[in-house]
PDB file of C-alpha atoms in Angstrom:
ATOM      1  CA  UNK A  28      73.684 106.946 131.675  1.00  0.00           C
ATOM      2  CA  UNK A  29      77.049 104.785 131.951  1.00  0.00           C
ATOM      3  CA  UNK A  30      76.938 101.373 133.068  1.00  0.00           C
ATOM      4  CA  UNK A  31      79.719 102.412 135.867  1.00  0.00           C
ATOM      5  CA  UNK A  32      79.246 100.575 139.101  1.00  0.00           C
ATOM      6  CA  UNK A  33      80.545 102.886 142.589  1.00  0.00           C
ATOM      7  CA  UNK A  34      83.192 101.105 143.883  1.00  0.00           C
ATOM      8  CA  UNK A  35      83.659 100.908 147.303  1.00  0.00           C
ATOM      9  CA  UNK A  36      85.351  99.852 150.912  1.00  0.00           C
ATOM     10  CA  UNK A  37      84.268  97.522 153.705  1.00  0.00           C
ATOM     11  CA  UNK A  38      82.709 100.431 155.328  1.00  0.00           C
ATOM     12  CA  UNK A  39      80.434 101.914 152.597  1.00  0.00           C
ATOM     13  CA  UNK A  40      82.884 104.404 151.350  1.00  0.00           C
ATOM     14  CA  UNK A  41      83.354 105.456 148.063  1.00  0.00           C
ATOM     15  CA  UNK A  42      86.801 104.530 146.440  1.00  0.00           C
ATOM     16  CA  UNK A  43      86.073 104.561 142.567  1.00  0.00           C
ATOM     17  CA  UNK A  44      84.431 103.932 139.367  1.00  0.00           C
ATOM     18  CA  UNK A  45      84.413 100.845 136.819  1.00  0.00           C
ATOM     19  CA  UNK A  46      82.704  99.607 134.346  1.00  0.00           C
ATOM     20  CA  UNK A  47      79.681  96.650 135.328  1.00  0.00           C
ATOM     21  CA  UNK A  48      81.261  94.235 133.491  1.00  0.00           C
ATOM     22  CA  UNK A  49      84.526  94.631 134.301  1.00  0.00           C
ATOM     23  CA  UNK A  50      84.141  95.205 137.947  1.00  0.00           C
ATOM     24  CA  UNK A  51      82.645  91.590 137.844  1.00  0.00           C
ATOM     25  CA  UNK A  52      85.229  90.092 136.065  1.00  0.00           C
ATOM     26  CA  UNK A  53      88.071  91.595 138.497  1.00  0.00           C
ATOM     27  CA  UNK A  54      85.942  91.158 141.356  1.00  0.00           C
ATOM     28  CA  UNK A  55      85.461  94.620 142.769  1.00  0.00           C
ATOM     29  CA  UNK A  56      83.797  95.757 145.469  1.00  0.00           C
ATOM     30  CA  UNK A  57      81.485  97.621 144.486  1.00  0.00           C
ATOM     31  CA  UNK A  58      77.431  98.854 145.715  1.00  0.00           C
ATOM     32  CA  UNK A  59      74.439  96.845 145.177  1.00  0.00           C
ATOM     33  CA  UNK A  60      71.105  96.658 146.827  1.00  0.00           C
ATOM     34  CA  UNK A  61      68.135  93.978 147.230  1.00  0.00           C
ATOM     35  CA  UNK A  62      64.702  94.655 147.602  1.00  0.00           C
ATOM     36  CA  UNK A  63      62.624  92.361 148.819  1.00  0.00           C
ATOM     37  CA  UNK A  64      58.369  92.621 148.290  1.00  0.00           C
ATOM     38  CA  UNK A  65      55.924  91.236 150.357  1.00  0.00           C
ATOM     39  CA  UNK A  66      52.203  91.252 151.026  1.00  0.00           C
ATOM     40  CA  UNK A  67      49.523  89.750 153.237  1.00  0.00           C
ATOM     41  CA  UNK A  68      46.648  87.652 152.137  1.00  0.00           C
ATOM     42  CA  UNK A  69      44.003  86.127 155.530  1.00  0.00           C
ATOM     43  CA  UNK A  70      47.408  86.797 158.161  1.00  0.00           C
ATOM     44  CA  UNK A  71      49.589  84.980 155.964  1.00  0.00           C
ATOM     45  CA  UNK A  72      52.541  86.678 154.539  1.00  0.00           C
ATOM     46  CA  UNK A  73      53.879  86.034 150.925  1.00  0.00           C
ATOM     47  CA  UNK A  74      57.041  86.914 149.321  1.00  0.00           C
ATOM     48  CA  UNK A  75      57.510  88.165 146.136  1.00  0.00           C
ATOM     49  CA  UNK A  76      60.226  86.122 144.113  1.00  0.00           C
ATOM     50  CA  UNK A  77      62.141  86.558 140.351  1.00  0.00           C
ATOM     51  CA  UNK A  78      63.417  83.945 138.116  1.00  0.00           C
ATOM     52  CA  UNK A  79      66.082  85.627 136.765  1.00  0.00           C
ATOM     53  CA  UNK A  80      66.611  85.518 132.897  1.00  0.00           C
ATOM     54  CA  UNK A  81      68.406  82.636 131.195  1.00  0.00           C
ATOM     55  CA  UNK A  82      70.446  84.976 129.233  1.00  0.00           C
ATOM     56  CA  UNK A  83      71.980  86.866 132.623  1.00  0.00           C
ATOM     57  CA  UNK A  84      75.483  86.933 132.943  1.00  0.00           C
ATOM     58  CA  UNK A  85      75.490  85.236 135.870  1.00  0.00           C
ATOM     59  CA  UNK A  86      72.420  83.593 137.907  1.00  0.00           C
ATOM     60  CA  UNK A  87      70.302  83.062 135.335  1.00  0.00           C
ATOM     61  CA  UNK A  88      66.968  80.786 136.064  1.00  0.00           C
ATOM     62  CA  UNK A  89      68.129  80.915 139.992  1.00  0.00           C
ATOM     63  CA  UNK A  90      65.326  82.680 142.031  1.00  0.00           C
ATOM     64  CA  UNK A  91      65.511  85.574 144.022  1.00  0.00           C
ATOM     65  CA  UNK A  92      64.012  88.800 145.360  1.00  0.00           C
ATOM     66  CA  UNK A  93      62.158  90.974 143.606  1.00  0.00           C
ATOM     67  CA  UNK A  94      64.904  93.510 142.660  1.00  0.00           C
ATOM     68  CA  UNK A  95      68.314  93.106 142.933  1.00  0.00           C
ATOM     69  CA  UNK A  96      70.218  96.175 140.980  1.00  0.00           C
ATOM     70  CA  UNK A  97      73.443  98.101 141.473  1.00  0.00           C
ATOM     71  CA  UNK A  98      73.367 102.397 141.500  1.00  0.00           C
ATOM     72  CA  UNK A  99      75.176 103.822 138.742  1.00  0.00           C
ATOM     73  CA  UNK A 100      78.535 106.055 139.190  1.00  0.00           C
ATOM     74  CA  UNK A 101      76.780 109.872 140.156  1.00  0.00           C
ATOM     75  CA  UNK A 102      73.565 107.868 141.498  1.00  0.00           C
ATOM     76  CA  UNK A 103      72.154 107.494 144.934  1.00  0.00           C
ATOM     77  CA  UNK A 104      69.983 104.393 146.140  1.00  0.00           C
ATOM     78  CA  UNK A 105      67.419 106.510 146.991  1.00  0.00           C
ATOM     79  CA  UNK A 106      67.292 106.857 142.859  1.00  0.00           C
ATOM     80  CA  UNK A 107      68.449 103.621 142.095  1.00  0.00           C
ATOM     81  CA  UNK A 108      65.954 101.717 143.923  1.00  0.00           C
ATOM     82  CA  UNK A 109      63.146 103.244 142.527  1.00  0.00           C
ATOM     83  CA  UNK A 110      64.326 103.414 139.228  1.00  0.00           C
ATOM     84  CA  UNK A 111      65.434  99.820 138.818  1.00  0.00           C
ATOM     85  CA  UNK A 112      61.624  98.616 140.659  1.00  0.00           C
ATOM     86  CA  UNK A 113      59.922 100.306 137.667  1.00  0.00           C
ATOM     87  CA  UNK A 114      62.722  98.734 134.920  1.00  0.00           C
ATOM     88  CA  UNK A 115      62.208  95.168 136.253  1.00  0.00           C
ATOM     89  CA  UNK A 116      59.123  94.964 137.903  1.00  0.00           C
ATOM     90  CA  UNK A 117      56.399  97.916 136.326  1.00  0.00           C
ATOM     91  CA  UNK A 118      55.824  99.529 139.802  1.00  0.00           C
ATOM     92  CA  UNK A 119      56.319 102.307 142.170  1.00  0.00           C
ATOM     93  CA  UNK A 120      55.698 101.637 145.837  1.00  0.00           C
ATOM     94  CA  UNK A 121      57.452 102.746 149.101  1.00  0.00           C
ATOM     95  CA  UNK A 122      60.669 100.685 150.523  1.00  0.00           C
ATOM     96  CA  UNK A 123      62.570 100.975 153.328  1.00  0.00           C
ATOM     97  CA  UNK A 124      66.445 100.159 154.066  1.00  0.00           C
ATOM     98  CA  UNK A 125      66.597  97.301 156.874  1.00  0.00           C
ATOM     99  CA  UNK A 126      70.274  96.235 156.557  1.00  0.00           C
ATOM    100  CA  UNK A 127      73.200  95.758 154.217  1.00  0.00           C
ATOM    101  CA  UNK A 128      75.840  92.538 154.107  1.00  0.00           C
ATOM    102  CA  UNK A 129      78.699  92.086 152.387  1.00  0.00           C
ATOM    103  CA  UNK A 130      79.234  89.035 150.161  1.00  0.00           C
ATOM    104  CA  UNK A 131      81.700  87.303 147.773  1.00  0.00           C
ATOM    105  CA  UNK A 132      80.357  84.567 145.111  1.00  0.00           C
ATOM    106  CA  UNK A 133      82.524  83.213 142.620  1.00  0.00           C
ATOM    107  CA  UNK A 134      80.445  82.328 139.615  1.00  0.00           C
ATOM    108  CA  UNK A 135      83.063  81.428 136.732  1.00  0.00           C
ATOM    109  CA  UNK A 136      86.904  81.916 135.870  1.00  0.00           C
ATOM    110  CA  UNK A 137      85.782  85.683 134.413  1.00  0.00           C
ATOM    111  CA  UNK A 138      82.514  86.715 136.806  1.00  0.00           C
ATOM    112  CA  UNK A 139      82.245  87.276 140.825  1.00  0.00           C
ATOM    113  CA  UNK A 140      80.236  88.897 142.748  1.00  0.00           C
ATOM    114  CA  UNK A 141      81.742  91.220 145.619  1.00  0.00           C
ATOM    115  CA  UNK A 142      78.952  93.205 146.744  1.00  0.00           C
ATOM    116  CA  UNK A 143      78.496  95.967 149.883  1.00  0.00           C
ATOM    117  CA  UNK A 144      74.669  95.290 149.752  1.00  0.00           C
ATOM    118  CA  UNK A 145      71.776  97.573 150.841  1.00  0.00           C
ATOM    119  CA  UNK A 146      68.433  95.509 151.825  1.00  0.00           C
ATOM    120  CA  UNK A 147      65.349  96.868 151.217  1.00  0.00           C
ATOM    121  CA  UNK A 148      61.856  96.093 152.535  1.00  0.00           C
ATOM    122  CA  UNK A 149      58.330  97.454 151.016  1.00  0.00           C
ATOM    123  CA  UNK A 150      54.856  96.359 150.671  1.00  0.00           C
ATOM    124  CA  UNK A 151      53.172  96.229 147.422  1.00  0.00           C
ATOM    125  CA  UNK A 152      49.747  93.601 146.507  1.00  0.00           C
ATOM    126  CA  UNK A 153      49.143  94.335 143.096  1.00  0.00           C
ATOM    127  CA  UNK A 154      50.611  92.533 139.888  1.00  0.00           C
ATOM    128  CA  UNK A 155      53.965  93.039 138.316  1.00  0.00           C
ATOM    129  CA  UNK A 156      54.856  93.478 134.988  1.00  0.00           C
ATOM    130  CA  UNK A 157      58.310  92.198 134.656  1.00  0.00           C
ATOM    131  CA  UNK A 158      61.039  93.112 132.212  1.00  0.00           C
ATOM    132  CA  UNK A 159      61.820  89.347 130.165  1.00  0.00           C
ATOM    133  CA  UNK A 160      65.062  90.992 129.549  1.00  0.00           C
ATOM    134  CA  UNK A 161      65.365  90.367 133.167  1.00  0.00           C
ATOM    135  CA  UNK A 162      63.276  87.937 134.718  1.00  0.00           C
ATOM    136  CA  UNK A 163      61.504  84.774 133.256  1.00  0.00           C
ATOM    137  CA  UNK A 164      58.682  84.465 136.041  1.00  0.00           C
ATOM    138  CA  UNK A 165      57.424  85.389 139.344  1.00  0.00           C
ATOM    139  CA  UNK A 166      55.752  84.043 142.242  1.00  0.00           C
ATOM    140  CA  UNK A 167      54.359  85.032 145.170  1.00  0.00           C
ATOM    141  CA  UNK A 168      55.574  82.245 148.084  1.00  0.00           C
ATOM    142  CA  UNK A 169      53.870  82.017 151.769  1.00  0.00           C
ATOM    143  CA  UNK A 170      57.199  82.381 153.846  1.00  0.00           C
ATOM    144  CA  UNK A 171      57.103  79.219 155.751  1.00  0.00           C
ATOM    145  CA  UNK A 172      57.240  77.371 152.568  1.00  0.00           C
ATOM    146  CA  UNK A 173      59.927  79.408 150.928  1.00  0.00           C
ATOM    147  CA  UNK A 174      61.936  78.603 153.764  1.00  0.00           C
ATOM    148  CA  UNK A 175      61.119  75.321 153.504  1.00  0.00           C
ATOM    149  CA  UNK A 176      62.024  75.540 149.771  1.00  0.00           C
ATOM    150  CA  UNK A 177      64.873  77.195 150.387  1.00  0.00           C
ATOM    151  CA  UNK A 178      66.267  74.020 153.147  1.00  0.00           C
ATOM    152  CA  UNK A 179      65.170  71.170 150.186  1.00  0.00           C
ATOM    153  CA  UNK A 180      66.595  73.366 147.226  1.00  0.00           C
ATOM    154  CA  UNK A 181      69.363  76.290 147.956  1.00  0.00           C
ATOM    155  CA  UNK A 182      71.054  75.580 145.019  1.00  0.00           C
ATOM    156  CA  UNK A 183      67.808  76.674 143.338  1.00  0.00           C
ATOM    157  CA  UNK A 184      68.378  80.420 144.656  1.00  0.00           C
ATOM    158  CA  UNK A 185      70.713  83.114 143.985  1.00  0.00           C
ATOM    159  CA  UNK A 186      73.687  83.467 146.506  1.00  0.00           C
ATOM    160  CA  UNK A 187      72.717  86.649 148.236  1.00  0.00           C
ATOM    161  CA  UNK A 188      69.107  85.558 148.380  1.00  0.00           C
ATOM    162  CA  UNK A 189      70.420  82.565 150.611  1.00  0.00           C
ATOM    163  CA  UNK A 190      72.449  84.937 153.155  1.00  0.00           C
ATOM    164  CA  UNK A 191      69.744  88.143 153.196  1.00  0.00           C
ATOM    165  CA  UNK A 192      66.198  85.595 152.886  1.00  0.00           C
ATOM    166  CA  UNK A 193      66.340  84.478 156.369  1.00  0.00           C
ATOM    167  CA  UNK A 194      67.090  87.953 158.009  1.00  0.00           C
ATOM    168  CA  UNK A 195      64.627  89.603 155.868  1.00  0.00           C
ATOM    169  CA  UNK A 196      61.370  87.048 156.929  1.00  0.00           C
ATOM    170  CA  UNK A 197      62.136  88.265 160.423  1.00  0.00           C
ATOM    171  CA  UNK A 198      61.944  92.017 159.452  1.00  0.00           C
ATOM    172  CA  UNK A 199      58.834  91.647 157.891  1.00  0.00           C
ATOM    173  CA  UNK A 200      57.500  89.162 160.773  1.00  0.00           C
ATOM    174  CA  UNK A 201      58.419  92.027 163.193  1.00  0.00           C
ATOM    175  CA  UNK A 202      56.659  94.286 161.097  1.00  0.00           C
ATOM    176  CA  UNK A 203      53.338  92.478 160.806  1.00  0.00           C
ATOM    177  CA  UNK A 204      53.318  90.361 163.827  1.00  0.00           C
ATOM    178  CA  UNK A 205      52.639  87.348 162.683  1.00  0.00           C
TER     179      UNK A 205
END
């Protein structure tokens, strides 16, 4: 399957096709999602966080969420999400769409991110068997410290990790009441 990213307007809609590369070199609009993992161990809750790969195009070593993927052109999120879990990550496991955010990032002279991005929420408390292609390490992080971590060291997280994080620890303290 092409690597053609869906291309789209402020409100979701679907305006075209381009190529991944490309579309982050011109800066396009374009779909992306965000899943985010989480599990709880004696009523505290830990997140589930990536180092992404040195040899990304853009972010690489930066932490983030435990997927982060675009759908390709002809491709829903309903099979993208899944689909990209078991390519980085080894796993299958129920998620859920809380919110999505628009957000610009400018990484270099020939790469930016301008992303319409779905956030997803699931479960899962088993390991992970992540692609090195894609990620260098994971961790799971009790959320009061992450948040911590992520006041002492932002620059040590991806963009849209720093914008979606803080709304997401409040979805999944809703959900678990704690």
């Amino acid at each position: 399957m092409s690597d053609e990213l869906i291309l789209v307007n402020m409100k979701d809609e679907e305006t075209g096709h381009q190529e991944k590369m490309e579309a982050h070199r011109t800066a396009s609009l374009h779909r992306a999602f965000s899943v985010f993992l989480y599990k709880v161990v004696n009523k505290k809750v830990y997140m589930l966080l990536q180092k992404r790969a040195e040899g990304k195009y853009h972010s690489g070593g930066l932490w983030t969420n435990a997927c982060c993927s675009h759908p390709r052109r002809g491709e829903t999120l309903e099979e993208a999400v899944p689909r990209r879990m078991m390519e980085e990550l080894g796993i299958r496991t129920e998620v859920k769409e809380v919110f999505s955010f628009t957000y610009y990032h400018r990484f270099s002279d020939i790469c930016a991110e301008f992303e319409y991005d779905h956030v997803f929420v699931g479960r899962w408390e088993d390991k992970v068997t992540p692609d090195p292609q894609e990620i260098s390490e994971t961790v799971w992080v009790e959320l009061s410290r992450l948040e911590q971590q992520m006041m002492d060291a932002p620059d040590t997280f991806t963009p849209w990790f720093m914008i979606a994080a803080p709304k997401v620890n409040a979805v999944i303290r809703e959900e678990v009441s704690v």
